[in-house]
Amino acid sequence: MARTTPRSDRDPPSRQNQKPVESFSDGPVQVSIWENQSAKGAFRAATLQLRYKDGDDWKTASSYGANDLLHLEAAAREARRRITAWTSSQKPPRAPRA
């Protein structure tokens, strides 16, 4: 599942010069995990794209069949796992209770 894929030119303009902190794919679903800053500090978010080739051109789908949904589900679950693990690693350790 963790095949690394190149960043798409279809990312939102605000991300054109930013690189994802992680990328992976599950079948035709490409996932990019982005790190952003807010007033409360850093946070991570994911973009998921179902990519397919039409002749020589790569396209992004917005309609999904049953098999596509399996890949989207698995990719979303893995993205959530990675973001949650990163979030947990950013929290300071708890002080032992006396």
mmCIF file of N, CA and C in Angstrom:
data_model
loop_
_atom_site.group_PDB
_atom_site.id
_atom_site.type_symbol
_atom_site.label_atom_id
_atom_site.label_comp_id
_atom_site.label_asym_id
_atom_site.label_seq_id
_atom_site.Cartn_x
_atom_site.Cartn_y
_atom_site.Cartn_z
ATOM 1 N N MET A 1 0.792 -1.178 0.000
ATOM 2 C CA MET A 1 0.000 0.000 0.000
ATOM 3 C C MET A 1 0.848 1.261 0.000
ATOM 4 N N ALA A 2 2.007 1.270 0.554
ATOM 5 C CA ALA A 2 2.774 2.492 0.762
ATOM 6 C C ALA A 2 3.679 2.832 -0.407
ATOM 7 N N ARG A 3 3.183 2.731 -1.626
ATOM 8 C CA ARG A 3 3.968 3.099 -2.795
ATOM 9 C C ARG A 3 4.033 4.622 -2.882
ATOM 10 N N THR A 4 5.221 5.174 -2.977
ATOM 11 C CA THR A 4 5.379 6.618 -3.068
ATOM 12 C C THR A 4 5.083 7.062 -4.484
ATOM 13 N N THR A 5 4.368 8.189 -4.607
ATOM 14 C CA THR A 5 3.981 8.687 -5.916
ATOM 15 C C THR A 5 4.346 10.155 -6.039
ATOM 16 N N PRO A 6 4.548 10.633 -7.261
ATOM 17 C CA PRO A 6 4.886 12.041 -7.442
ATOM 18 C C PRO A 6 3.700 12.941 -7.131
ATOM 19 N N ARG A 7 4.001 14.176 -6.764
ATOM 20 C CA ARG A 7 2.971 15.165 -6.461
ATOM 21 C C ARG A 7 2.272 15.583 -7.750
ATOM 22 N N SER A 8 0.991 15.754 -7.681
ATOM 23 C CA SER A 8 0.178 16.110 -8.839
ATOM 24 C C SER A 8 0.199 17.610 -9.093
ATOM 25 N N ASP A 9 0.098 17.996 -10.360
ATOM 26 C CA ASP A 9 -0.029 19.403 -10.710
ATOM 27 C C ASP A 9 -1.435 19.906 -10.420
ATOM 28 N N ARG A 10 -2.322 19.028 -9.993
ATOM 29 C CA ARG A 10 -3.706 19.411 -9.715
ATOM 30 C C ARG A 10 -3.906 19.818 -8.255
ATOM 31 N N ASP A 11 -2.829 19.907 -7.482
ATOM 32 C CA ASP A 11 -2.951 20.348 -6.099
ATOM 33 C C ASP A 11 -3.418 21.796 -6.095
ATOM 34 N N PRO A 12 -4.110 22.218 -5.029
ATOM 35 C CA PRO A 12 -4.562 23.609 -4.953
ATOM 36 C C PRO A 12 -3.399 24.572 -5.133
ATOM 37 N N PRO A 13 -3.645 25.749 -5.722
ATOM 38 C CA PRO A 13 -2.564 26.710 -5.989
ATOM 39 C C PRO A 13 -1.740 27.046 -4.764
ATOM 40 N N SER A 14 -2.342 27.080 -3.580
ATOM 41 C CA SER A 14 -1.594 27.406 -2.367
ATOM 42 C C SER A 14 -0.544 26.354 -2.050
ATOM 43 N N ARG A 15 -0.665 25.189 -2.650
ATOM 44 C CA ARG A 15 0.274 24.101 -2.389
ATOM 45 C C ARG A 15 1.210 23.852 -3.562
ATOM 46 N N GLN A 16 1.147 24.659 -4.593
ATOM 47 C CA GLN A 16 1.963 24.439 -5.782
ATOM 48 C C GLN A 16 3.448 24.396 -5.455
ATOM 49 N N ASN A 17 3.926 25.250 -4.536
ATOM 50 C CA ASN A 17 5.349 25.293 -4.204
ATOM 51 C C ASN A 17 5.674 24.533 -2.931
ATOM 52 N N GLN A 18 4.681 24.044 -2.255
ATOM 53 C CA GLN A 18 4.865 23.288 -1.018
ATOM 54 C C GLN A 18 4.890 21.801 -1.371
ATOM 55 N N LYS A 19 5.718 21.053 -0.682
ATOM 56 C CA LYS A 19 5.781 19.613 -0.899
ATOM 57 C C LYS A 19 5.109 18.909 0.263
ATOM 58 N N PRO A 20 4.426 17.796 -0.027
ATOM 59 C CA PRO A 20 3.821 17.051 1.074
ATOM 60 C C PRO A 20 4.907 16.458 1.968
ATOM 61 N N VAL A 21 4.582 16.274 3.244
ATOM 62 C CA VAL A 21 5.535 15.658 4.163
ATOM 63 C C VAL A 21 5.545 14.148 3.984
ATOM 64 N N GLU A 22 4.461 13.605 3.433
ATOM 65 C CA GLU A 22 4.377 12.176 3.128
ATOM 66 C C GLU A 22 3.488 11.988 1.911
ATOM 67 N N SER A 23 3.793 10.969 1.120
ATOM 68 C CA SER A 23 2.953 10.577 -0.005
ATOM 69 C C SER A 23 2.930 9.066 -0.082
ATOM 70 N N PHE A 24 1.776 8.509 -0.401
ATOM 71 C CA PHE A 24 1.668 7.075 -0.621
ATOM 72 C C PHE A 24 0.447 6.821 -1.488
ATOM 73 N N SER A 25 0.296 5.593 -1.931
ATOM 74 C CA SER A 25 -0.868 5.264 -2.732
ATOM 75 C C SER A 25 -1.414 3.906 -2.340
ATOM 76 N N ASP A 26 -2.678 3.730 -2.636
ATOM 77 C CA ASP A 26 -3.353 2.445 -2.488
ATOM 78 C C ASP A 26 -4.079 2.236 -3.804
ATOM 79 N N GLY A 27 -3.533 1.357 -4.642
ATOM 80 C CA GLY A 27 -4.107 1.187 -5.978
ATOM 81 C C GLY A 27 -4.063 2.515 -6.716
ATOM 82 N N PRO A 28 -5.184 2.950 -7.290
ATOM 83 C CA PRO A 28 -5.199 4.202 -8.043
ATOM 84 C C PRO A 28 -5.356 5.448 -7.176
ATOM 85 N N VAL A 29 -5.469 5.294 -5.871
ATOM 86 C CA VAL A 29 -5.670 6.438 -4.977
ATOM 87 C C VAL A 29 -4.320 6.962 -4.510
ATOM 88 N N GLN A 30 -4.071 8.240 -4.792
ATOM 89 C CA GLN A 30 -2.850 8.894 -4.350
ATOM 90 C C GLN A 30 -3.181 9.760 -3.144
ATOM 91 N N VAL A 31 -2.342 9.668 -2.115
ATOM 92 C CA VAL A 31 -2.548 10.430 -0.885
ATOM 93 C C VAL A 31 -1.311 11.292 -0.631
ATOM 94 N N SER A 32 -1.562 12.548 -0.333
ATOM 95 C CA SER A 32 -0.507 13.463 0.096
ATOM 96 C C SER A 32 -0.889 13.984 1.465
ATOM 97 N N ILE A 33 0.069 13.962 2.379
ATOM 98 C CA ILE A 33 -0.148 14.509 3.712
ATOM 99 C C ILE A 33 0.663 15.797 3.806
ATOM 100 N N TRP A 34 -0.033 16.852 4.187
ATOM 101 C CA TRP A 34 0.535 18.193 4.223
ATOM 102 C C TRP A 34 0.659 18.669 5.658
ATOM 103 N N GLU A 35 1.714 19.411 5.935
ATOM 104 C CA GLU A 35 1.852 20.044 7.243
ATOM 105 C C GLU A 35 1.590 21.531 7.076
ATOM 106 N N ASN A 36 0.712 22.053 7.889
ATOM 107 C CA ASN A 36 0.321 23.456 7.832
ATOM 108 C C ASN A 36 0.491 24.084 9.204
ATOM 109 N N GLN A 37 0.490 25.390 9.223
ATOM 110 C CA GLN A 37 0.618 26.137 10.469
ATOM 111 C C GLN A 37 -0.662 26.919 10.731
ATOM 112 N N SER A 38 -1.037 26.998 11.988
ATOM 113 C CA SER A 38 -2.157 27.835 12.405
ATOM 114 C C SER A 38 -1.741 28.566 13.672
ATOM 115 N N ALA A 39 -2.621 29.393 14.189
ATOM 116 C CA ALA A 39 -2.327 30.110 15.429
ATOM 117 C C ALA A 39 -2.095 29.139 16.582
ATOM 118 N N LYS A 40 -2.663 27.943 16.486
ATOM 119 C CA LYS A 40 -2.506 26.930 17.540
ATOM 120 C C LYS A 40 -1.311 26.020 17.296
ATOM 121 N N GLY A 41 -0.568 26.223 16.214
ATOM 122 C CA GLY A 41 0.606 25.404 15.929
ATOM 123 C C GLY A 41 0.429 24.574 14.664
ATOM 124 N N ALA A 42 1.334 23.637 14.486
ATOM 125 C CA ALA A 42 1.340 22.799 13.285
ATOM 126 C C ALA A 42 0.226 21.762 13.341
ATOM 127 N N PHE A 43 -0.300 21.442 12.171
ATOM 128 C CA PHE A 43 -1.260 20.360 12.041
ATOM 129 C C PHE A 43 -1.075 19.722 10.672
ATOM 130 N N ARG A 44 -1.570 18.527 10.512
ATOM 131 C CA ARG A 44 -1.452 17.816 9.242
ATOM 132 C C ARG A 44 -2.827 17.485 8.692
ATOM 133 N N ALA A 45 -2.914 17.497 7.372
ATOM 134 C CA ALA A 45 -4.157 17.176 6.669
ATOM 135 C C ALA A 45 -3.786 16.386 5.415
ATOM 136 N N ALA A 46 -4.746 15.637 4.909
ATOM 137 C CA ALA A 46 -4.491 14.780 3.753
ATOM 138 C C ALA A 46 -5.372 15.166 2.570
ATOM 139 N N THR A 47 -4.828 14.996 1.374
ATOM 140 C CA THR A 47 -5.615 15.076 0.148
ATOM 141 C C THR A 47 -5.575 13.698 -0.490
ATOM 142 N N LEU A 48 -6.725 13.258 -0.998
ATOM 143 C CA LEU A 48 -6.831 11.963 -1.668
ATOM 144 C C LEU A 48 -7.324 12.203 -3.086
ATOM 145 N N GLN A 49 -6.691 11.554 -4.047
ATOM 146 C CA GLN A 49 -7.083 11.674 -5.445
ATOM 147 C C GLN A 49 -7.129 10.299 -6.079
ATOM 148 N N LEU A 50 -8.189 10.039 -6.819
ATOM 149 C CA LEU A 50 -8.280 8.815 -7.601
ATOM 150 C C LEU A 50 -7.786 9.168 -8.995
ATOM 151 N N ARG A 51 -6.629 8.639 -9.358
ATOM 152 C CA ARG A 51 -5.994 8.975 -10.636
ATOM 153 C C ARG A 51 -6.135 7.815 -11.612
ATOM 154 N N TYR A 52 -6.333 8.150 -12.877
ATOM 155 C CA TYR A 52 -6.390 7.135 -13.919
ATOM 156 C C TYR A 52 -5.853 7.727 -15.216
ATOM 157 N N LYS A 53 -5.427 6.847 -16.096
ATOM 158 C CA LYS A 53 -4.846 7.287 -17.353
ATOM 159 C C LYS A 53 -5.875 7.131 -18.464
ATOM 160 N N ASP A 54 -6.060 8.203 -19.237
ATOM 161 C CA ASP A 54 -6.955 8.226 -20.376
ATOM 162 C C ASP A 54 -6.092 8.530 -21.598
ATOM 163 N N GLY A 55 -5.687 7.481 -22.314
ATOM 164 C CA GLY A 55 -4.724 7.663 -23.399
ATOM 165 C C GLY A 55 -3.372 8.005 -22.811
ATOM 166 N N ASP A 56 -2.834 9.164 -23.194
ATOM 167 C CA ASP A 56 -1.547 9.616 -22.652
ATOM 168 C C ASP A 56 -1.718 10.565 -21.472
ATOM 169 N N ASP A 57 -2.954 10.918 -21.169
ATOM 170 C CA ASP A 57 -3.217 11.914 -20.139
ATOM 171 C C ASP A 57 -3.648 11.271 -18.822
ATOM 172 N N TRP A 58 -3.144 11.841 -17.718
ATOM 173 C CA TRP A 58 -3.593 11.431 -16.387
ATOM 174 C C TRP A 58 -4.758 12.315 -15.986
ATOM 175 N N LYS A 59 -5.784 11.707 -15.416
ATOM 176 C CA LYS A 59 -6.972 12.441 -14.985
ATOM 177 C C LYS A 59 -7.304 12.077 -13.539
ATOM 178 N N THR A 60 -8.141 12.904 -12.924
ATOM 179 C CA THR A 60 -8.591 12.681 -11.558
ATOM 180 C C THR A 60 -10.083 12.429 -11.584
ATOM 181 N N ALA A 61 -10.524 11.371 -10.918
ATOM 182 C CA ALA A 61 -11.939 11.005 -10.902
ATOM 183 C C ALA A 61 -12.658 11.630 -9.715
ATOM 184 N N SER A 62 -13.948 11.880 -9.901
ATOM 185 C CA SER A 62 -14.796 12.332 -8.798
ATOM 186 C C SER A 62 -16.043 11.456 -8.689
ATOM 187 N N SER A 63 -15.996 10.319 -9.367
ATOM 188 C CA SER A 63 -17.059 9.326 -9.297
ATOM 189 C C SER A 63 -16.374 7.983 -9.073
ATOM 190 N N TYR A 64 -16.914 7.176 -8.150
ATOM 191 C CA TYR A 64 -16.197 5.989 -7.716
ATOM 192 C C TYR A 64 -17.061 4.735 -7.794
ATOM 193 N N GLY A 65 -16.483 3.669 -8.330
ATOM 194 C CA GLY A 65 -17.124 2.369 -8.327
ATOM 195 C C GLY A 65 -16.808 1.643 -7.023
ATOM 196 N N ALA A 66 -17.381 0.466 -6.861
ATOM 197 C CA ALA A 66 -17.189 -0.294 -5.622
ATOM 198 C C ALA A 66 -15.715 -0.569 -5.340
ATOM 199 N N ASN A 67 -14.945 -0.967 -6.355
ATOM 200 C CA ASN A 67 -13.520 -1.254 -6.158
ATOM 201 C C ASN A 67 -12.754 0.009 -5.794
ATOM 202 N N ASP A 68 -13.102 1.130 -6.435
ATOM 203 C CA ASP A 68 -12.452 2.407 -6.113
ATOM 204 C C ASP A 68 -12.698 2.784 -4.659
ATOM 205 N N LEU A 69 -13.926 2.543 -4.190
ATOM 206 C CA LEU A 69 -14.268 2.884 -2.814
ATOM 207 C C LEU A 69 -13.462 2.073 -1.814
ATOM 208 N N LEU A 70 -13.148 0.830 -2.159
ATOM 209 C CA LEU A 70 -12.282 0.020 -1.285
ATOM 210 C C LEU A 70 -10.910 0.667 -1.143
ATOM 211 N N HIS A 71 -10.359 1.139 -2.274
ATOM 212 C CA HIS A 71 -9.049 1.804 -2.234
ATOM 213 C C HIS A 71 -9.130 3.127 -1.477
ATOM 214 N N LEU A 72 -10.188 3.901 -1.704
ATOM 215 C CA LEU A 72 -10.357 5.163 -0.981
ATOM 216 C C LEU A 72 -10.465 4.930 0.522
ATOM 217 N N GLU A 73 -11.232 3.911 0.902
ATOM 218 C CA GLU A 73 -11.393 3.585 2.317
ATOM 219 C C GLU A 73 -10.056 3.206 2.952
ATOM 220 N N ALA A 74 -9.304 2.340 2.291
ATOM 221 C CA ALA A 74 -8.013 1.903 2.835
ATOM 222 C C ALA A 74 -7.029 3.068 2.903
ATOM 223 N N ALA A 75 -7.019 3.910 1.869
ATOM 224 C CA ALA A 75 -6.108 5.051 1.840
ATOM 225 C C ALA A 75 -6.467 6.059 2.931
ATOM 226 N N ALA A 76 -7.754 6.312 3.122
ATOM 227 C CA ALA A 76 -8.189 7.245 4.165
ATOM 228 C C ALA A 76 -7.834 6.710 5.553
ATOM 229 N N ARG A 77 -8.013 5.424 5.749
ATOM 230 C CA ARG A 77 -7.684 4.813 7.042
ATOM 231 C C ARG A 77 -6.182 4.952 7.323
ATOM 232 N N GLU A 78 -5.349 4.697 6.311
ATOM 233 C CA GLU A 78 -3.897 4.808 6.487
ATOM 234 C C GLU A 78 -3.483 6.260 6.718
ATOM 235 N N ALA A 79 -4.098 7.193 6.005
ATOM 236 C CA ALA A 79 -3.788 8.614 6.204
ATOM 237 C C ALA A 79 -4.148 9.030 7.627
ATOM 238 N N ARG A 80 -5.301 8.581 8.103
ATOM 239 C CA ARG A 80 -5.717 8.900 9.471
ATOM 240 C C ARG A 80 -4.730 8.317 10.476
ATOM 241 N N ARG A 81 -4.295 7.078 10.255
ATOM 242 C CA ARG A 81 -3.330 6.443 11.152
ATOM 243 C C ARG A 81 -2.040 7.255 11.208
ATOM 244 N N ARG A 82 -1.534 7.670 10.049
ATOM 245 C CA ARG A 82 -0.277 8.423 10.007
ATOM 246 C C ARG A 82 -0.412 9.800 10.658
ATOM 247 N N ILE A 83 -1.516 10.487 10.394
ATOM 248 C CA ILE A 83 -1.719 11.815 10.981
ATOM 249 C C ILE A 83 -1.898 11.701 12.491
ATOM 250 N N THR A 84 -2.649 10.722 12.939
ATOM 251 C CA THR A 84 -2.858 10.519 14.375
ATOM 252 C C THR A 84 -1.548 10.183 15.080
ATOM 253 N N ALA A 85 -0.726 9.334 14.464
ATOM 254 C CA ALA A 85 0.573 8.982 15.058
ATOM 255 C C ALA A 85 1.460 10.219 15.166
ATOM 256 N N TRP A 86 1.481 11.040 14.115
ATOM 257 C CA TRP A 86 2.285 12.260 14.147
ATOM 258 C C TRP A 86 1.763 13.199 15.232
ATOM 259 N N THR A 87 0.447 13.377 15.307
ATOM 260 C CA THR A 87 -0.147 14.260 16.309
ATOM 261 C C THR A 87 0.214 13.803 17.710
ATOM 262 N N SER A 88 0.133 12.502 17.951
ATOM 263 C CA SER A 88 0.485 11.954 19.268
ATOM 264 C C SER A 88 1.953 12.187 19.600
ATOM 265 N N SER A 89 2.811 12.108 18.594
ATOM 266 C CA SER A 89 4.248 12.299 18.840
ATOM 267 C C SER A 89 4.593 13.757 19.124
ATOM 268 N N GLN A 90 3.692 14.682 18.808
ATOM 269 C CA GLN A 90 3.941 16.101 19.030
ATOM 270 C C GLN A 90 3.538 16.567 20.413
ATOM 271 N N LYS A 91 2.768 15.760 21.122
ATOM 272 C CA LYS A 91 2.321 16.137 22.461
ATOM 273 C C LYS A 91 3.448 15.896 23.464
ATOM 274 N N PRO A 92 3.639 16.818 24.401
ATOM 275 C CA PRO A 92 4.680 16.600 25.412
ATOM 276 C C PRO A 92 4.294 15.411 26.287
ATOM 277 N N PRO A 93 5.285 14.665 26.757
ATOM 278 C CA PRO A 93 4.975 13.531 27.615
ATOM 279 C C PRO A 93 4.298 13.989 28.906
ATOM 280 N N ARG A 94 3.409 13.159 29.388
ATOM 281 C CA ARG A 94 2.722 13.468 30.650
ATOM 282 C C ARG A 94 3.656 13.266 31.830
ATOM 283 N N ALA A 95 3.518 14.136 32.815
ATOM 284 C CA ALA A 95 4.300 13.993 34.035
ATOM 285 C C ALA A 95 3.719 12.826 34.837
ATOM 286 N N PRO A 96 4.566 12.018 35.451
ATOM 287 C CA PRO A 96 4.047 10.901 36.247
ATOM 288 C C PRO A 96 3.233 11.418 37.426
ATOM 289 N N ARG A 97 2.185 10.694 37.722
ATOM 290 C CA ARG A 97 1.345 11.073 38.876
ATOM 291 C C ARG A 97 2.017 10.652 40.169
ATOM 292 N N ALA A 98 1.879 11.502 41.161
ATOM 293 C CA ALA A 98 2.496 11.198 42.474
ATOM 294 C C ALA A 98 1.557 10.421 43.345
#
